[in-house]
CSV table of C-alpha atoms and ligand atoms in Angstrom, one decimal:
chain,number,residue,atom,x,y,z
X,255,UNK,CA,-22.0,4.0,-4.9
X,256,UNK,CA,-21.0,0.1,-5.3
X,257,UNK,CA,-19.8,-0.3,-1.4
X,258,UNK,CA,-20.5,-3.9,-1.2
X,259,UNK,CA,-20.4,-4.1,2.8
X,260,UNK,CA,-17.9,-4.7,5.1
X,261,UNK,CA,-16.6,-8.4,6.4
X,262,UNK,CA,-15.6,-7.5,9.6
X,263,UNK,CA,-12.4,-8.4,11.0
X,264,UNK,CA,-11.1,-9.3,7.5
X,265,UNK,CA,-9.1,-5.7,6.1
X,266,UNK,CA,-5.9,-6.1,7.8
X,267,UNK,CA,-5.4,-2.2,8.1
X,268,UNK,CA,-9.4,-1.7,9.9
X,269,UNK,CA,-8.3,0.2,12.6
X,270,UNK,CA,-4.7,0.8,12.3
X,271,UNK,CA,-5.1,4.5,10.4
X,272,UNK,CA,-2.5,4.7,7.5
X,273,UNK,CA,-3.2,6.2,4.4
X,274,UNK,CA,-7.1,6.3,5.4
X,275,UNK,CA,-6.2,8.7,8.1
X,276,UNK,CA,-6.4,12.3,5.8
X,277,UNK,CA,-4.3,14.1,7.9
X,278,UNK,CA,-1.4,12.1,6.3
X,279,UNK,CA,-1.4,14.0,3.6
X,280,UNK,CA,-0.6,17.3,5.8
X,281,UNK,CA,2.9,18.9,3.9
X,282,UNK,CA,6.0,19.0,5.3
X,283,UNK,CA,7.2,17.2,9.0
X,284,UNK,CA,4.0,15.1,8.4
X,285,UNK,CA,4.5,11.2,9.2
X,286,UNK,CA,6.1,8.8,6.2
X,287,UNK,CA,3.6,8.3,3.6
X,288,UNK,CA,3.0,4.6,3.4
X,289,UNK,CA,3.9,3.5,-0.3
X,290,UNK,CA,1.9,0.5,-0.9
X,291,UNK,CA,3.3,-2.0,-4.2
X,292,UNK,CA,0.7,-2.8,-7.0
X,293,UNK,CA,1.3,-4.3,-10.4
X,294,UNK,CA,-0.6,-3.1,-13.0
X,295,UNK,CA,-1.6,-5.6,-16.1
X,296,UNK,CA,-3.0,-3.3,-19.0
X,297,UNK,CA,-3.5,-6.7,-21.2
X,298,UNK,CA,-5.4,-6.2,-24.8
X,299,UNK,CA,-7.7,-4.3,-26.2
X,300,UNK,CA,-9.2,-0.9,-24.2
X,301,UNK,CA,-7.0,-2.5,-21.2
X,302,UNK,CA,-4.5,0.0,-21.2
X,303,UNK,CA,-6.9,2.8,-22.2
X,304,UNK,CA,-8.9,2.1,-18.8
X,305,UNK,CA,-5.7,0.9,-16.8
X,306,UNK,CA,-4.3,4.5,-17.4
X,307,UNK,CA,-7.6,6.2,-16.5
X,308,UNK,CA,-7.6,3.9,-13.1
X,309,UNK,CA,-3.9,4.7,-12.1
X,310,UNK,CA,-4.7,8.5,-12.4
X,311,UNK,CA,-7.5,7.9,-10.3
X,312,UNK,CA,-5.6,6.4,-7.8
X,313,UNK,CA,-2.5,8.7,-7.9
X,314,UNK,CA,-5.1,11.8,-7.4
X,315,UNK,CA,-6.2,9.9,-4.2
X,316,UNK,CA,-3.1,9.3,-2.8
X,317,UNK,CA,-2.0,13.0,-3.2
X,318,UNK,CA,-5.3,13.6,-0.8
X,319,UNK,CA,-5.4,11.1,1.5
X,320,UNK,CA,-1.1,10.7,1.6
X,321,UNK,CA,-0.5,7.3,0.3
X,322,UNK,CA,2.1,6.6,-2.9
X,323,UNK,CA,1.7,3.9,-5.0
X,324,UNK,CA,4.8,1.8,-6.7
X,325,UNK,CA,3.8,0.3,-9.3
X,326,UNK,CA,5.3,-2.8,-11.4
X,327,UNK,CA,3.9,-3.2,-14.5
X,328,UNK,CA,3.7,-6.9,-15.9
X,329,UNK,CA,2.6,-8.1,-19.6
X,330,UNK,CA,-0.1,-10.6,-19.8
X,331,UNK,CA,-2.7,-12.3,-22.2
X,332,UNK,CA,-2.4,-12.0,-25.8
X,333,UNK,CA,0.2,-9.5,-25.3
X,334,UNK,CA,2.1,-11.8,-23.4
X,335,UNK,CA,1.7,-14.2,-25.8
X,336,UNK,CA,3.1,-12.2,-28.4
X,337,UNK,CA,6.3,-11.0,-26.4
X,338,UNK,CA,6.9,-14.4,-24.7
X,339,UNK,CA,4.8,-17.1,-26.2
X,340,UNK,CA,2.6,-17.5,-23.0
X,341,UNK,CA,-0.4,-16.0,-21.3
X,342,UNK,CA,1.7,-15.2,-18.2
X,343,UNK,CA,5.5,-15.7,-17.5
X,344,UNK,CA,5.8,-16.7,-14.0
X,345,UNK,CA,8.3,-14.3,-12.6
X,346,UNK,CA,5.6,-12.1,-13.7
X,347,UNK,CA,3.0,-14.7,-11.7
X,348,UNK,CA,5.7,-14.0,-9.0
X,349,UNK,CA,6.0,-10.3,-9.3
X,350,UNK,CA,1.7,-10.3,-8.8
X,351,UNK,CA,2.1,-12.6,-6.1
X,352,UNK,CA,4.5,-10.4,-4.0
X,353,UNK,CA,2.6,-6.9,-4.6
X,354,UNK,CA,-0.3,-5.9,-2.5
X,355,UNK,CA,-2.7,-5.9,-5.0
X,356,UNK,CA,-3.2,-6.2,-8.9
X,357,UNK,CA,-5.2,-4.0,-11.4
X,358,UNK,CA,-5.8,-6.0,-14.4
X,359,UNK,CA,-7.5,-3.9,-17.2
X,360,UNK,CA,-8.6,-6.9,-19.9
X,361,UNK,CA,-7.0,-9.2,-22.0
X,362,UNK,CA,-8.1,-11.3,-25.3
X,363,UNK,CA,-9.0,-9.9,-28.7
X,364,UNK,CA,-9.2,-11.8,-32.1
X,365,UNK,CA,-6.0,-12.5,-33.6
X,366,UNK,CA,-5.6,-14.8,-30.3
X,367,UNK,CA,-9.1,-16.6,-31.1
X,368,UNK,CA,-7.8,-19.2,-33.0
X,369,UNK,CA,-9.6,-22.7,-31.4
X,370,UNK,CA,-6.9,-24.7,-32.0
X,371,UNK,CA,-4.8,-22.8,-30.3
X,372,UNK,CA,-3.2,-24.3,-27.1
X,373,UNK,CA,-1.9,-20.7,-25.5
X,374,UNK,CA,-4.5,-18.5,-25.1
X,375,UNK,CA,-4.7,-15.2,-23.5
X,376,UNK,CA,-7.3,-16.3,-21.0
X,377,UNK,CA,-5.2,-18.5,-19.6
X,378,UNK,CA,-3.3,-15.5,-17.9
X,379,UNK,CA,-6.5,-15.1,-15.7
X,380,UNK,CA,-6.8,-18.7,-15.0
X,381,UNK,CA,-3.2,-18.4,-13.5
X,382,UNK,CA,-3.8,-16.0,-11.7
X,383,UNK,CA,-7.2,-17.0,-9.8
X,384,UNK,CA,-5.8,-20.3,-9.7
X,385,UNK,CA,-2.2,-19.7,-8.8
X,386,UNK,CA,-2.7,-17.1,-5.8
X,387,UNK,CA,-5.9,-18.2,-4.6
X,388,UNK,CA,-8.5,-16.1,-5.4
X,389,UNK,CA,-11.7,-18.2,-4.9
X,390,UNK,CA,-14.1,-15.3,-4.6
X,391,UNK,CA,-14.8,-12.7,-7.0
X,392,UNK,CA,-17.2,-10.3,-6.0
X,393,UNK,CA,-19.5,-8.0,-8.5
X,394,UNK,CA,-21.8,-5.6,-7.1
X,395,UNK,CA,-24.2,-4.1,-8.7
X,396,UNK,CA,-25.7,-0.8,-8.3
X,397,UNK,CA,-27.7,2.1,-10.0
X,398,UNK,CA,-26.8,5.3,-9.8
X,399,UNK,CA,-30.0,7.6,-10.8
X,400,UNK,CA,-28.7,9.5,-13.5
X,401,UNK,CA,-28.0,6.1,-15.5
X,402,UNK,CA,-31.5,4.9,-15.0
X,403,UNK,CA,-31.9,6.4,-18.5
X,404,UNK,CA,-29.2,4.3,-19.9
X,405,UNK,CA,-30.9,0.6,-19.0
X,406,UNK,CA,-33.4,-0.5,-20.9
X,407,UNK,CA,-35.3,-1.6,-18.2
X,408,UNK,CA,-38.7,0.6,-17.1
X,409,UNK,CA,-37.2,3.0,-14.7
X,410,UNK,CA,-39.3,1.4,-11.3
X,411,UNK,CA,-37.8,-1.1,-11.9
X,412,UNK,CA,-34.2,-0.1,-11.0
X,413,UNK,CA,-35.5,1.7,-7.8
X,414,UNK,CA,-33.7,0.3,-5.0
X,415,UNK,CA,-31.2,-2.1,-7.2
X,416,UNK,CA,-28.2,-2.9,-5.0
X,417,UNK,CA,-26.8,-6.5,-5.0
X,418,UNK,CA,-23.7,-8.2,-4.7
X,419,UNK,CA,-22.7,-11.2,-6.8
X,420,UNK,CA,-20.2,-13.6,-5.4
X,421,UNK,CA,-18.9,-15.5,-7.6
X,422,UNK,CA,-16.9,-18.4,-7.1
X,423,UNK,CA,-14.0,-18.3,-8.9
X,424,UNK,CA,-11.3,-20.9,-9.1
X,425,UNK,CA,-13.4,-24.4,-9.2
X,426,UNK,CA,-16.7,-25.8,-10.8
X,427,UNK,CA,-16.6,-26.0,-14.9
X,428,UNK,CA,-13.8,-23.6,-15.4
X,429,UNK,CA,-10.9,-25.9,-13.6
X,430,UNK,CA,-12.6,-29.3,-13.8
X,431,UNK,CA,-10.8,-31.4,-16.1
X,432,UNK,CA,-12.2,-31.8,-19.8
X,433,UNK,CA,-11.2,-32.9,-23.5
X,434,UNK,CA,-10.8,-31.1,-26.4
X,435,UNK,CA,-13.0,-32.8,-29.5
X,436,UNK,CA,-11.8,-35.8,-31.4
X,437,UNK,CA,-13.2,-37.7,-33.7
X,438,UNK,CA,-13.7,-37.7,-37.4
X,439,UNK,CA,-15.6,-34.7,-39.0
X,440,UNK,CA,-19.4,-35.9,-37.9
X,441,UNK,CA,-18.4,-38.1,-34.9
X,442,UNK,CA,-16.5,-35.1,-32.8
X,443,UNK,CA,-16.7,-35.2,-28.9
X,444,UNK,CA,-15.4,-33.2,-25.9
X,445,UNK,CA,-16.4,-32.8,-22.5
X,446,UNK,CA,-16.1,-30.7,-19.3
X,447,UNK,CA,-16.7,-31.5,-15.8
X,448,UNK,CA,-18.1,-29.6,-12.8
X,449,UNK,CA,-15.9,-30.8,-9.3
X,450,UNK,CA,-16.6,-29.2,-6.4
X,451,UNK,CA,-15.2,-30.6,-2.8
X,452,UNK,CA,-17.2,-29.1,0.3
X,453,UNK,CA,-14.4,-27.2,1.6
X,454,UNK,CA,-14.3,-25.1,-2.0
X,455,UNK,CA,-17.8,-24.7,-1.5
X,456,UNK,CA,-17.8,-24.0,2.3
X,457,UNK,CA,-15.5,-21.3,1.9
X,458,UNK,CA,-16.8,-18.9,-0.6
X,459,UNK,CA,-20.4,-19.5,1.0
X,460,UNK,CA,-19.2,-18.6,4.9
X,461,UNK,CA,-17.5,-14.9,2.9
X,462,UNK,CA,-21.2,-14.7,1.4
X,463,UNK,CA,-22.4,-14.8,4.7
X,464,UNK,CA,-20.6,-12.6,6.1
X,465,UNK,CA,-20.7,-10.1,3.5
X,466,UNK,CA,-24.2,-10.5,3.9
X,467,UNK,CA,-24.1,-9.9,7.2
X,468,UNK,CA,-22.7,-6.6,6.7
X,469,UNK,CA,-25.3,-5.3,4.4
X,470,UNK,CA,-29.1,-6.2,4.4
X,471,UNK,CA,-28.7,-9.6,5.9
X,472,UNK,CA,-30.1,-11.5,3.0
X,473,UNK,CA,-28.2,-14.2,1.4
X,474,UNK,CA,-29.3,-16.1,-2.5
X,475,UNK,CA,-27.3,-19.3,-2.9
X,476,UNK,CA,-28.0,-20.4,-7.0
X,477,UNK,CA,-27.4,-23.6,-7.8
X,478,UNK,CA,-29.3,-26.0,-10.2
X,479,UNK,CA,-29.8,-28.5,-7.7
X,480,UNK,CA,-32.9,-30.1,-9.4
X,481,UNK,CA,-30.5,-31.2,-11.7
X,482,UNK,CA,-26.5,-31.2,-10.9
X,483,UNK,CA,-25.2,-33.1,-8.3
X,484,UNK,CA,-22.7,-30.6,-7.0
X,485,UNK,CA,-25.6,-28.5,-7.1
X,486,UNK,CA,-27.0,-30.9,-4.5
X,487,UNK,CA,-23.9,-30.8,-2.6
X,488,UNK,CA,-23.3,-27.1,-3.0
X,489,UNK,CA,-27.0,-26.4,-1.4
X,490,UNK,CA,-26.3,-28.9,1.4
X,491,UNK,CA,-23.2,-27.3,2.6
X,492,UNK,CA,-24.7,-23.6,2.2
X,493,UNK,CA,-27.4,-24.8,4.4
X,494,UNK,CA,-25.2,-26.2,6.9
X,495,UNK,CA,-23.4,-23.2,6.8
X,496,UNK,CA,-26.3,-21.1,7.6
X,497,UNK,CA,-26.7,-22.2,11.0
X,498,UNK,CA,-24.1,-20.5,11.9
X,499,UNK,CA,-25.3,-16.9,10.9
X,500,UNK,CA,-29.0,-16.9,12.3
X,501,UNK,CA,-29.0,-13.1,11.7
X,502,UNK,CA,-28.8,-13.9,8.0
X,503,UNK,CA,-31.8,-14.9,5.7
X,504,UNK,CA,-31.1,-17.4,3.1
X,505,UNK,CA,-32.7,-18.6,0.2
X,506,UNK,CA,-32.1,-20.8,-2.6
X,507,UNK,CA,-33.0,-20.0,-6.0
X,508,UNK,CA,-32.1,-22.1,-9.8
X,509,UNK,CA,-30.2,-20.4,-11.8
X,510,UNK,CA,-32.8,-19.9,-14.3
X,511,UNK,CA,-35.0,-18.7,-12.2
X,512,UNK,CA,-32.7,-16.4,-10.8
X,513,UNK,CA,-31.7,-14.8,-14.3
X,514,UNK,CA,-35.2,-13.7,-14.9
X,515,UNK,CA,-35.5,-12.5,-11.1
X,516,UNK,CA,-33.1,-10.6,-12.1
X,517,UNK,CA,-34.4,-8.7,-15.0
X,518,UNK,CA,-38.2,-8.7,-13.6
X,519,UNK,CA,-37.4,-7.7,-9.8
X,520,UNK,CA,-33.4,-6.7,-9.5
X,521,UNK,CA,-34.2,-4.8,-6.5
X,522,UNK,CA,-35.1,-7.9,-4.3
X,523,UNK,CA,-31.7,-9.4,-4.1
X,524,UNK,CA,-29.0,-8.4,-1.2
X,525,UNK,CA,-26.3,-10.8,-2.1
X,526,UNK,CA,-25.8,-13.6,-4.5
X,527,UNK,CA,-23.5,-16.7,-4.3
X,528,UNK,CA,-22.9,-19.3,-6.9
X,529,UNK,CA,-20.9,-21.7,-8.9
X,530,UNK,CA,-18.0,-20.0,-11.5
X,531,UNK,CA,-19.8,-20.1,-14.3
X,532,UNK,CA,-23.5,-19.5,-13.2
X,533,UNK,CA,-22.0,-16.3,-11.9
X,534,UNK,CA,-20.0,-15.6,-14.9
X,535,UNK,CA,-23.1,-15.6,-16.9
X,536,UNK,CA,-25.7,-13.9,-14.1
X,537,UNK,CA,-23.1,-10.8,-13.4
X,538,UNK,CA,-23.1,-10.3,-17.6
X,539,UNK,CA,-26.8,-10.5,-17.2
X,540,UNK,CA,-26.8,-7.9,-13.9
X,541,UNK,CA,-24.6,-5.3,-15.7
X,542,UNK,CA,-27.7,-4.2,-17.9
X,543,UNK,CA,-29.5,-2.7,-14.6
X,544,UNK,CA,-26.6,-0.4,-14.3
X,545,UNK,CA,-26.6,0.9,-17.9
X,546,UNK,CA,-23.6,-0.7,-19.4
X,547,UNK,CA,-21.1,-3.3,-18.9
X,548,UNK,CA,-18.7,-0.9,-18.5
X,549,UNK,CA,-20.1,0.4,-15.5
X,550,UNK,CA,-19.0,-2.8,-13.4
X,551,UNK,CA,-16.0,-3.2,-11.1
X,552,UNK,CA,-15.3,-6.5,-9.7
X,553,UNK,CA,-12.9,-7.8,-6.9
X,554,UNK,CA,-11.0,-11.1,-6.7
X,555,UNK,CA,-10.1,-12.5,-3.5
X,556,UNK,CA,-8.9,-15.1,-1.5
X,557,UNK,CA,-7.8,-15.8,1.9
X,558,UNK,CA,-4.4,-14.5,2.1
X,559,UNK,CA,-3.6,-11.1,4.1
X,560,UNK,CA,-0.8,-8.6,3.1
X,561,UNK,CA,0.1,-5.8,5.9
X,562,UNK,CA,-2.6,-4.0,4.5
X,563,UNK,CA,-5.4,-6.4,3.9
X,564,UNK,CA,-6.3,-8.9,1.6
X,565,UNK,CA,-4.4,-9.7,-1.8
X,566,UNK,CA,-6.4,-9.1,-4.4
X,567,UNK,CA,-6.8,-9.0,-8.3
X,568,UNK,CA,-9.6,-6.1,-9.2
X,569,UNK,CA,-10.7,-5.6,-13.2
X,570,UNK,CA,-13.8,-4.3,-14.9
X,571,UNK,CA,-16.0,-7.2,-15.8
X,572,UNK,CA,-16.4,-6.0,-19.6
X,573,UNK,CA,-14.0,-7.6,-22.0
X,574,UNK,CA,-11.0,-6.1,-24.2
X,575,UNK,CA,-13.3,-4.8,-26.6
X,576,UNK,CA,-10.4,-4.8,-29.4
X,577,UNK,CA,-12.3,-2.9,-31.8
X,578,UNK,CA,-12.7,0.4,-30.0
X,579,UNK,CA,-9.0,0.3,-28.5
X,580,UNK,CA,-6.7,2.9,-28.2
X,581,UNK,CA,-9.5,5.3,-29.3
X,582,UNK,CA,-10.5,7.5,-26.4
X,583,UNK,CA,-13.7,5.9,-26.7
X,584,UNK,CA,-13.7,2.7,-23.8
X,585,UNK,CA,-15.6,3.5,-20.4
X,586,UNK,CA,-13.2,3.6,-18.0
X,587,UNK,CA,-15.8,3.8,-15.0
X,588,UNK,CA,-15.7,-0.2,-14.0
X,589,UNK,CA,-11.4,0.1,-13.7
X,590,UNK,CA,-12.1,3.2,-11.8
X,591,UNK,CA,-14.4,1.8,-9.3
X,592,UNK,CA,-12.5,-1.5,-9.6
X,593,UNK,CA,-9.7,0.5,-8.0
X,594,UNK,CA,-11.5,1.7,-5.3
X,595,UNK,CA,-12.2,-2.0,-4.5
X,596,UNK,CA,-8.8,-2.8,-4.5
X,597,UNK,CA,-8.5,0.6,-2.0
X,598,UNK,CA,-11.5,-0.7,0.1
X,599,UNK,CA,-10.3,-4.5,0.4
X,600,UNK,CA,-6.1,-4.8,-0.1
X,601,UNK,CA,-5.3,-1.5,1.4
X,602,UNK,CA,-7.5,-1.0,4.1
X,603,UNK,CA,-8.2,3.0,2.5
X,604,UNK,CA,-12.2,2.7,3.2
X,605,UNK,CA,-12.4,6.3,3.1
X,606,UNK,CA,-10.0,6.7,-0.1
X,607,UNK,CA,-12.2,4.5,-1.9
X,608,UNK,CA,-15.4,6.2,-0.9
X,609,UNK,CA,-14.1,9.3,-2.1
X,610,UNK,CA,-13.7,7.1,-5.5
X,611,UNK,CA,-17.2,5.9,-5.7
X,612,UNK,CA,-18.0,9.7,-4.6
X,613,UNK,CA,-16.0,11.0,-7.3
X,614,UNK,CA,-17.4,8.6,-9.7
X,615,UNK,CA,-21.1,9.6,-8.6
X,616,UNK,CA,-20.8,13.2,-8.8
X,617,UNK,CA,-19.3,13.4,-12.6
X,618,UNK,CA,-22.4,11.0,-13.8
X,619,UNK,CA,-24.7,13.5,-12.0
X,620,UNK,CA,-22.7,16.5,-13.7
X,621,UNK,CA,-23.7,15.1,-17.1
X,622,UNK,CA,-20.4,13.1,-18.0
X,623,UNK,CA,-20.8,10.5,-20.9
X,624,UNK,CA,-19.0,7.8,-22.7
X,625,UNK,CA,-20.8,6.9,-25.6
X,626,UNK,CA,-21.9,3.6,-24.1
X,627,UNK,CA,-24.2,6.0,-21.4
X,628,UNK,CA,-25.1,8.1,-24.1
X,629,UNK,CA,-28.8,8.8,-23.2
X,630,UNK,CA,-31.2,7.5,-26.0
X,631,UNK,CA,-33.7,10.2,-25.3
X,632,UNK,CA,-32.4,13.6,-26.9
X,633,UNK,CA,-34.0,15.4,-23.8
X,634,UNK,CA,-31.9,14.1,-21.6
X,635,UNK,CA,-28.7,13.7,-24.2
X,636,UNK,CA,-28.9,17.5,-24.3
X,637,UNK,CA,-28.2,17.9,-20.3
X,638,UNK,CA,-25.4,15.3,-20.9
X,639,UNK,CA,-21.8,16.1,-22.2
X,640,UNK,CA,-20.1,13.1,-24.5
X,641,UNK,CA,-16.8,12.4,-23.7
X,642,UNK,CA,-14.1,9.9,-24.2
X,643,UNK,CA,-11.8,7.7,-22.1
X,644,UNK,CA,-9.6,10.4,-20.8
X,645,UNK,CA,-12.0,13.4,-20.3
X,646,UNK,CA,-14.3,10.9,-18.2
X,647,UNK,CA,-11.4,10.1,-15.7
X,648,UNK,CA,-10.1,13.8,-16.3
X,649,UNK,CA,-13.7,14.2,-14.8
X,650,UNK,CA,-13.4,11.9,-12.0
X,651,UNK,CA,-9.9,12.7,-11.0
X,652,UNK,CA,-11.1,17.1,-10.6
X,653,UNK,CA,-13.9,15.5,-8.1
X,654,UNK,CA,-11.6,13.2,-6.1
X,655,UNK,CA,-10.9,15.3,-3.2
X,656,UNK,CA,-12.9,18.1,-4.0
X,657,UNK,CA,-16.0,18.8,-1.0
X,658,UNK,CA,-18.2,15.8,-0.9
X,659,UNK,CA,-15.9,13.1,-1.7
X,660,UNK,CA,-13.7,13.6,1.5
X,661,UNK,CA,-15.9,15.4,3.6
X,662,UNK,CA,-14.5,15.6,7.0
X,663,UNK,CA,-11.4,15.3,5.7
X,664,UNK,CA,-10.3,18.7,5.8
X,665,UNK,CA,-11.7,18.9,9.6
I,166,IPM,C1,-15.0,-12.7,-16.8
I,166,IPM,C2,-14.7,-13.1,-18.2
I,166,IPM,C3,-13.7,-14.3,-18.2
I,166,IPM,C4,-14.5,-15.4,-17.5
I,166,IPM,C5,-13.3,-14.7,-19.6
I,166,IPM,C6,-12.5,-13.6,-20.3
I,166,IPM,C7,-12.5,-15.9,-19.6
I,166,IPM,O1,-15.8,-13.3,-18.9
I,166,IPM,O2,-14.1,-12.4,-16.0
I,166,IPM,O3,-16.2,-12.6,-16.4
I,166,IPM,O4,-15.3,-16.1,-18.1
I,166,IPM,O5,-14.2,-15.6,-16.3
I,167,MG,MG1,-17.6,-12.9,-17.9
């Protein structure tokens, strides 16, 4: 339901079967199982609550499609901070850096807010898109039907809505270099900057193409180029760029332009690319089409290749919503399908992680709801069943390999 397209040539494991090939998981005599290495980061908040929900998910699908999953599990963000005094220790940077992918649930929560604080738990994901690479984080955004209810946009509205935002993710405001405020009470100052060099810009904008490439062909660059001059620079080298992918349409848009596109006509965009923080805020913004923020996977990438495919970091894009941890009550939906990202694009298990997004599909359309999807119209609530956390991936997990989400599998 979220496939965001193909780059071709860029999964390591296109082609070469493994755990994508469902006869794998034939019983006894069958060939080794490949056992691929992910670290899991629960972090604060409903982390863990959705970081379980995702592991079950993805044990259920290696049991169907024959793939095992080791997993290492490392402490970051505020609970870092608390067990070792900083966001991320790095031997646990390492650990992340030699697995084949990372599921990172959320981290942050209030008693960690402190503005004077110099560790924060933030920084853990700063370290990690920094530190291994990860320049591009993508976010699609999709529909599915049964959640038109759930937006608060008019229902024709949403007809058609399928986009991908990628996001730029390890230059521009978040990593330029900046001051904290000084100054007497009445005369405080700080400042951030916005760097970009052309080759950060080139390559996130030649993935966009390609990615767009593999979809609808139509590429948005968003800049803010009537006033920024990286904007400028960021819009010349997209259009430099674009000669080389004549197949693909490109446009530009400003970013405020674009974030009231994307409320009034969602359904015209194919896929987005744009500076760290415009895409930050626009992908918050884009999470309303599909109902709730905790609908949203998202992918981090880079341009590193394990034996399977890319190394990647995959998380929800909602935050660690501290006050409804631990209580059943977090959608575990964006972890789920974040997972089936990290399936699609480390792992090379296309067909694993359609049976995901399959899985995922089929349990909205059977009337599964965490209270953040919970229809406002009682018409509709009363063909809907509430449930929390674990009885929504308890939902998921009985549809991963049952018919539709593997079909042809069993042939
Ligand atoms: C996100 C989050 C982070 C960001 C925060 C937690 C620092 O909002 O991943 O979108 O701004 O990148
Ligand atoms: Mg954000």
């Amino acid at each position: 339901m979220t496939a965001e397209g193909g780059l071709p040539g860029s999964t390591g494991a296109a082609g070469t079967g493994g755990a994508d090939a469902p006869g794998a998981a034939a019983g006894p005599g069958a060939a080794a199982r490949p056992t691929y290495r992910l670290v899991a980061i629960p972090g604060d908040g409903v982390g863990p609550d959705v970081v379980a929900a995702a592991k079950r998910a993805l044990a259920a699908t290696g049991a169907c499609f024959g793939f095992e999953i080791a997993w290492t599990d490392v402490v970051a963000g505020g609970a870092a901070i608390d067990a070792h005094g900083v966001a991320i220790r790095d031997e646990d940077l390492a650990a992340c850096a030699a697995s084949d992918a990372i599921l990172l649930g959320a981290v942050g929560g209030p008693q960690w807010d402190d503005p004077k604080a110099t560790v924060r738990p933030e920084q853990a994901l700063f370290a990690m898109r920094g530190g291994l690479g990860l320049f591009a984080n993508l976010r699609p955004v999709s529909v599915h039907p049964a959640l038109v209810p759930a937006s608060p946009l008019r229902p024709e509205l949403l007809e058609g809505v399928d986009m991908l935002i990628v996001r730029e993710l390890t230059g521009g405001l978040y990593f330029g270099s900046r001051t904290e405020a000084t100054g007497a009470p009445g005369a405080r100052a700080a400042s951030d900057t916005l760097p970009y060099s052309e080759a950060e810009v080139a390559r996130v904008a030649r993935l966009s193409f390609e990615l767009a490439r593999g979809r609808r062909g139509r590429l948005t660059s968003v800049d803010k180029a009537n006033v920024l001059a990286t904007s400028r620079l960021w819009r010349t080298i997209v259009h430099e760029i674009a000669a080389e992918y004549p197949d693909v349409t490109l446009d530009d848009r400003l970013v405020d332009a674009c974030a009231m596109q994307i409320v009034r006509a969602p359904a015209s965009f194919d896929v987005l690319v744009t500076e760290n923080l415009f895409g930050d805020i626009l992908s918050d913004e884009a999470s309303v089409l599909a109902g709730s923020l905790g609908m949203l996977p998202s992918a981090s990438i880079g341009a590193r290749r394990t034996t399977h495919g890319l190394h990647g970091l995959y998380e929800p894009i909602h935050g660690s919503a501290p006050d409804i941890a631990g209580q059943d009550l977090a959608n575990p939906v964006g972890t789920i399908l974040s997972a089936a990202m990290l399936l699609r694009w480390s792992l090379g298990c296309s067909d694993a992680a359609d049976a995901v997004e399959s899985a995922v599909g089929r349990a909205l359309d059977d009337g599964f709801r965490t209270a953040d999807l919970w229809p406002r119209d009682p018409a509709v609530a009363e063909t809907c069943t509430r449930v929390g956390t674990t009885a929504m991936a308890d939902a998921i997990v009985a549809r991963i390999g049952s018919t539709g989400g593997i079909t042809g599998a069993a042939a």
